[in-house]
Short mmCIF file of C-alpha atoms in Angstrom, two decimals:
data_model
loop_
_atom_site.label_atom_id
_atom_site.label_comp_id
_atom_site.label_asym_id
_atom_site.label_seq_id
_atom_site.Cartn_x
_atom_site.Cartn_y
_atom_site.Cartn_z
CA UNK P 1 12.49 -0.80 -8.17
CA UNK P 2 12.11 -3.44 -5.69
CA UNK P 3 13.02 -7.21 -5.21
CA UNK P 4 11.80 -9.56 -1.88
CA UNK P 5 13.20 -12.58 -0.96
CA UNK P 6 13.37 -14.15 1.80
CA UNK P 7 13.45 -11.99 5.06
CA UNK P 8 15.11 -9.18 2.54
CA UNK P 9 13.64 -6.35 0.81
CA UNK P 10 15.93 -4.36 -2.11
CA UNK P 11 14.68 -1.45 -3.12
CA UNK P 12 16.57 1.37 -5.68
CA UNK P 13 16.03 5.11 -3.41
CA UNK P 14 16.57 8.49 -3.60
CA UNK P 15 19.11 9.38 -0.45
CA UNK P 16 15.83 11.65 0.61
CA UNK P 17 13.74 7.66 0.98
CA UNK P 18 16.74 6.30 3.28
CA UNK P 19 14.89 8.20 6.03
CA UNK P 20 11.42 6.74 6.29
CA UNK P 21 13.20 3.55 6.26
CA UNK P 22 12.87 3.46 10.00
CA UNK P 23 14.35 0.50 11.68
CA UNK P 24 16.66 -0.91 9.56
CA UNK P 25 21.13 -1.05 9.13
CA UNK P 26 22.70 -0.96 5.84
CA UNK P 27 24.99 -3.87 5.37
CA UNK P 28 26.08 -2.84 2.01
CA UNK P 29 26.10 -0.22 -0.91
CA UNK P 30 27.09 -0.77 -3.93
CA UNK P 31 27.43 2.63 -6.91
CA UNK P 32 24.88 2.59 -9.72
CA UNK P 33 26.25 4.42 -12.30
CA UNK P 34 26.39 8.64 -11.44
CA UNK P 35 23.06 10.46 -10.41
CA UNK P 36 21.22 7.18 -10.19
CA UNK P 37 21.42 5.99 -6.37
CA UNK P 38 23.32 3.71 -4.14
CA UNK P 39 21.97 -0.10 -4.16
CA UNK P 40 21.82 -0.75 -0.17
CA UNK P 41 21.40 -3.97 1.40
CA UNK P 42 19.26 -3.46 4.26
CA UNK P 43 18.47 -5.76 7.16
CA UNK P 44 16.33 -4.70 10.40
CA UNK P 45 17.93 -3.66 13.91
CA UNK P 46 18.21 -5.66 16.63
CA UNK P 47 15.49 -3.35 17.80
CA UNK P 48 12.96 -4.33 15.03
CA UNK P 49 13.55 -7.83 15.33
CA UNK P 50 12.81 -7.74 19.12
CA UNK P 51 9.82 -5.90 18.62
CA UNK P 52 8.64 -8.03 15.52
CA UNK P 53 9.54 -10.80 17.58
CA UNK P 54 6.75 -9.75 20.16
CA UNK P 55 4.51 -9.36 18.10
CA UNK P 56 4.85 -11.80 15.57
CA UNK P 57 1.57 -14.09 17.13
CA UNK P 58 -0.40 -10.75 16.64
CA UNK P 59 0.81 -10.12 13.40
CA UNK P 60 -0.32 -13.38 12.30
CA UNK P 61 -3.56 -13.12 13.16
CA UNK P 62 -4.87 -11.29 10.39
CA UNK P 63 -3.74 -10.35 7.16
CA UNK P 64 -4.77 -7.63 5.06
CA UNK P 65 -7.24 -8.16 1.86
CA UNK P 66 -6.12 -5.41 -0.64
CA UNK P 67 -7.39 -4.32 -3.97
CA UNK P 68 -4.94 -2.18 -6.01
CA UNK P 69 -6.42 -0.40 -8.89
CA UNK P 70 -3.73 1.42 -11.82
CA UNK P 71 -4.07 1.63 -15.40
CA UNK P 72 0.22 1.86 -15.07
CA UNK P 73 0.59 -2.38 -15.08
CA UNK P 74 4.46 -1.95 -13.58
CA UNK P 75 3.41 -0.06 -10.34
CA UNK P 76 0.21 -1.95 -9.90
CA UNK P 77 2.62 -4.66 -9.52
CA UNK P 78 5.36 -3.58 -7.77
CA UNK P 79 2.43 -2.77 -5.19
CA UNK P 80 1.27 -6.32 -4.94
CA UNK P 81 4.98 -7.79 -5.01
CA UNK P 82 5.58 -5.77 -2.12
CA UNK P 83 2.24 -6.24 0.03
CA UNK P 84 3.09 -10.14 -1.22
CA UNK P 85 6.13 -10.14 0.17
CA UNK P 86 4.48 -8.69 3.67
CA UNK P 87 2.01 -11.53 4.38
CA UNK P 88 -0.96 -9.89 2.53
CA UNK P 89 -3.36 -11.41 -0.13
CA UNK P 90 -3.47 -8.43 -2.68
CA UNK P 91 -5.61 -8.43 -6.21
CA UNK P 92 -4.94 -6.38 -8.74
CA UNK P 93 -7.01 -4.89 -11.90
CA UNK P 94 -6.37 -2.06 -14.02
CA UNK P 95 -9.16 0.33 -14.81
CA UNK P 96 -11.84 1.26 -12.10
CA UNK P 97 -15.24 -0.63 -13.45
CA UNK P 98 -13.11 -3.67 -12.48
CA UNK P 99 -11.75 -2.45 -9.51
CA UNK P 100 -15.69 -1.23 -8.11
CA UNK P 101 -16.53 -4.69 -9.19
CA UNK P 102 -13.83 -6.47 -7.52
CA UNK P 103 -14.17 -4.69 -4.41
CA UNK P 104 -18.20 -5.30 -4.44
CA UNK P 105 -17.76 -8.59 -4.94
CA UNK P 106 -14.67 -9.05 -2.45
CA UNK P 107 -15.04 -6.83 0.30
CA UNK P 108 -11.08 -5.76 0.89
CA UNK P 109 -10.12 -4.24 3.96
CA UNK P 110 -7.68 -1.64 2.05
CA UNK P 111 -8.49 -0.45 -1.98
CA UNK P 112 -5.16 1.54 -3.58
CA UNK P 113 -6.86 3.52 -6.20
CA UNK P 114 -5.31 5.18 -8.89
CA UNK P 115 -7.30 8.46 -9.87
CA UNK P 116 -6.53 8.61 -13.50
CA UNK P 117 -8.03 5.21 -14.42
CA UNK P 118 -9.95 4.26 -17.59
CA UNK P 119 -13.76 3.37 -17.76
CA UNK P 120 -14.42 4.73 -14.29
CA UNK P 121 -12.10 6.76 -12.36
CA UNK P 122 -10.77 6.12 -8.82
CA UNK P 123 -13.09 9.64 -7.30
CA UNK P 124 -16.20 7.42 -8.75
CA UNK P 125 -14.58 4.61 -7.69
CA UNK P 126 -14.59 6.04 -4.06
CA UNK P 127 -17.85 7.14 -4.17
CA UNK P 128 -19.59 4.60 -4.79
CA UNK P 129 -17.89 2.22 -2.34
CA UNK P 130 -18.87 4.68 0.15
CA UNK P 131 -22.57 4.44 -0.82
CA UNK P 132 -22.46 0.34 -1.12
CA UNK P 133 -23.43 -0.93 2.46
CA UNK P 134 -20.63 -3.69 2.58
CA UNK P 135 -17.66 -1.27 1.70
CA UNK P 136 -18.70 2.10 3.09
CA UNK P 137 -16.37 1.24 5.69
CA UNK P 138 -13.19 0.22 3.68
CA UNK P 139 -10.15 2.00 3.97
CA UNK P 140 -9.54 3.48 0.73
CA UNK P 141 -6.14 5.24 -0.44
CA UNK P 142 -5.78 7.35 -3.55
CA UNK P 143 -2.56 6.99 -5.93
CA UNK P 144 -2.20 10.05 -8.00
CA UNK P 145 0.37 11.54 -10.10
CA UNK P 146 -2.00 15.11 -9.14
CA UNK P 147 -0.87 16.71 -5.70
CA UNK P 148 -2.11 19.83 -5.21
CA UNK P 149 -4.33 20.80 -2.56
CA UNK P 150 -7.56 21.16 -4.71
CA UNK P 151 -6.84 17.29 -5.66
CA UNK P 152 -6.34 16.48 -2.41
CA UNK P 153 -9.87 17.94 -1.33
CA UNK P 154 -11.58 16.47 -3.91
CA UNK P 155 -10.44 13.00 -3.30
CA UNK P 156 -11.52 13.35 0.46
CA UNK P 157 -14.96 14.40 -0.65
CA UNK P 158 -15.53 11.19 -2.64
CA UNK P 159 -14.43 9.61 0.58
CA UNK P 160 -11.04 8.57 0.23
CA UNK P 161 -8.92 8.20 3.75
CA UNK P 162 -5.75 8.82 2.57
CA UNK P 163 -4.08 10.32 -1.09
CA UNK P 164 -0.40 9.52 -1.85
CA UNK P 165 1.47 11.09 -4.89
CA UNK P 166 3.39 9.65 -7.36
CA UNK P 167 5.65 8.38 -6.64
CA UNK P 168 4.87 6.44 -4.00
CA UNK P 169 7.17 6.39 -1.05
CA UNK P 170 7.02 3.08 -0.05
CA UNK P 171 7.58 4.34 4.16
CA UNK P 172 4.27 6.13 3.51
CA UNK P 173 2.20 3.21 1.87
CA UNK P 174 3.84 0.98 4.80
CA UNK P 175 3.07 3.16 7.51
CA UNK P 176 -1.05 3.44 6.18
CA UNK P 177 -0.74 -0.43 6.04
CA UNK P 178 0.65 -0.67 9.29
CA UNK P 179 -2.26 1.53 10.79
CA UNK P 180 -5.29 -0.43 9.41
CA UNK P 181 -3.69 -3.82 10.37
CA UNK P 182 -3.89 -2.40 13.94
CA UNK P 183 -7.30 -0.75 13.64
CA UNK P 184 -8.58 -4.03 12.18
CA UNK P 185 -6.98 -6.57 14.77
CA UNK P 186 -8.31 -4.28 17.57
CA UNK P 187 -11.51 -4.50 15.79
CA UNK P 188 -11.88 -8.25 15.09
CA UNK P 189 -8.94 -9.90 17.59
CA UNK P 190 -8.16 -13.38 16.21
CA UNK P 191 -9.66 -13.50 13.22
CA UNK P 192 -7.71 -15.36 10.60
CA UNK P 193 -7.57 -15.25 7.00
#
């Protein structure tokens, strides 16, 4: 689970997450009852603030356009509170007709598409935003409680760039964020949204 606020993220991890947190101190943990976690109040290093710092009139340049697509309503959410609480204008829908619609109609830079989705599902999904001329170039991630390898090929051949597993590590989802908002301010420098 996660909660934003102001210049704070919470989030309930496994001791395994703690690592991709990256650049961050714990200032507090507080015992959830046995087996279920540590609650950790985490605020970034003087390191992260110096180099968010620098690059704070970069990062506010641009902000990302998202579409997240998942039948499950609670992570679909949790998604967009998150991205929210990064500067990012996120939509969300919850089967894929309305997600290929959406994204037609909207042009995202980033689409998080569940696989297993009702009325269309997130391979078609893919596909056919590769064939449409305005999205073919869109970064598209795939959300899926599959992970095996075969999955993992398929999803690349209906053109998705990336395939997470449920569940999410939110270091991972960060980290593709991260990597488009620099691939699309070195692509279009200045442009606001």
């Amino acid at each position: 689970t996660s909660r934003i606020s102001a210049g704070q993220l919470s989030l309930s991890l496994q001791p395994l997450d703690l690592i991709a947190l990256g650049s961050t101190a714990v200032e507090q943990a507080e015992p959830l009852a046995p087996h279920q976690g540590v609650t950790m109040r985490l605020h970034p290093t003087h390191e992260a603030l110096s180099m968010r710092t620098a690059d704070s009139r970069a990062l506010h340049l641009r902000r990302l356009r998202i579409v997240i697509a998942d039948d499950n309503v609670d992570l679909a959410e949790n998604f967009a509170e998150l991205l929210r609480g990064s500067g990012h204008a996120e939509e969300v829908v919850h089967d894929g007709e309305a997600a290929l619609r959406l994204a037609l109609a909207e042009v995202p830079d980033i689409a998080l598409l569940d696989i297993g989705m009702p009325k269309c599902d997130g391979f078609e999904v893919a596909r056919q935003l590769r064939e449409a001329q305005t999205t073919r170039d869109m970064l598209l991630v795939a959300i899926s409680g599959w992970g095996s390898d075969k999955d993992k090929v398929h999803a690349r051949l209906a053109g998705f760039d990336h395939y997470l597993v449920k569940p999410v590590v939110p270091a991972e989802l960060v980290k593709i964020l991260a990597e488009a908002f620099e691939e699309l301010a070195s692509a279009r420098p200045g442009e606001h949204h």
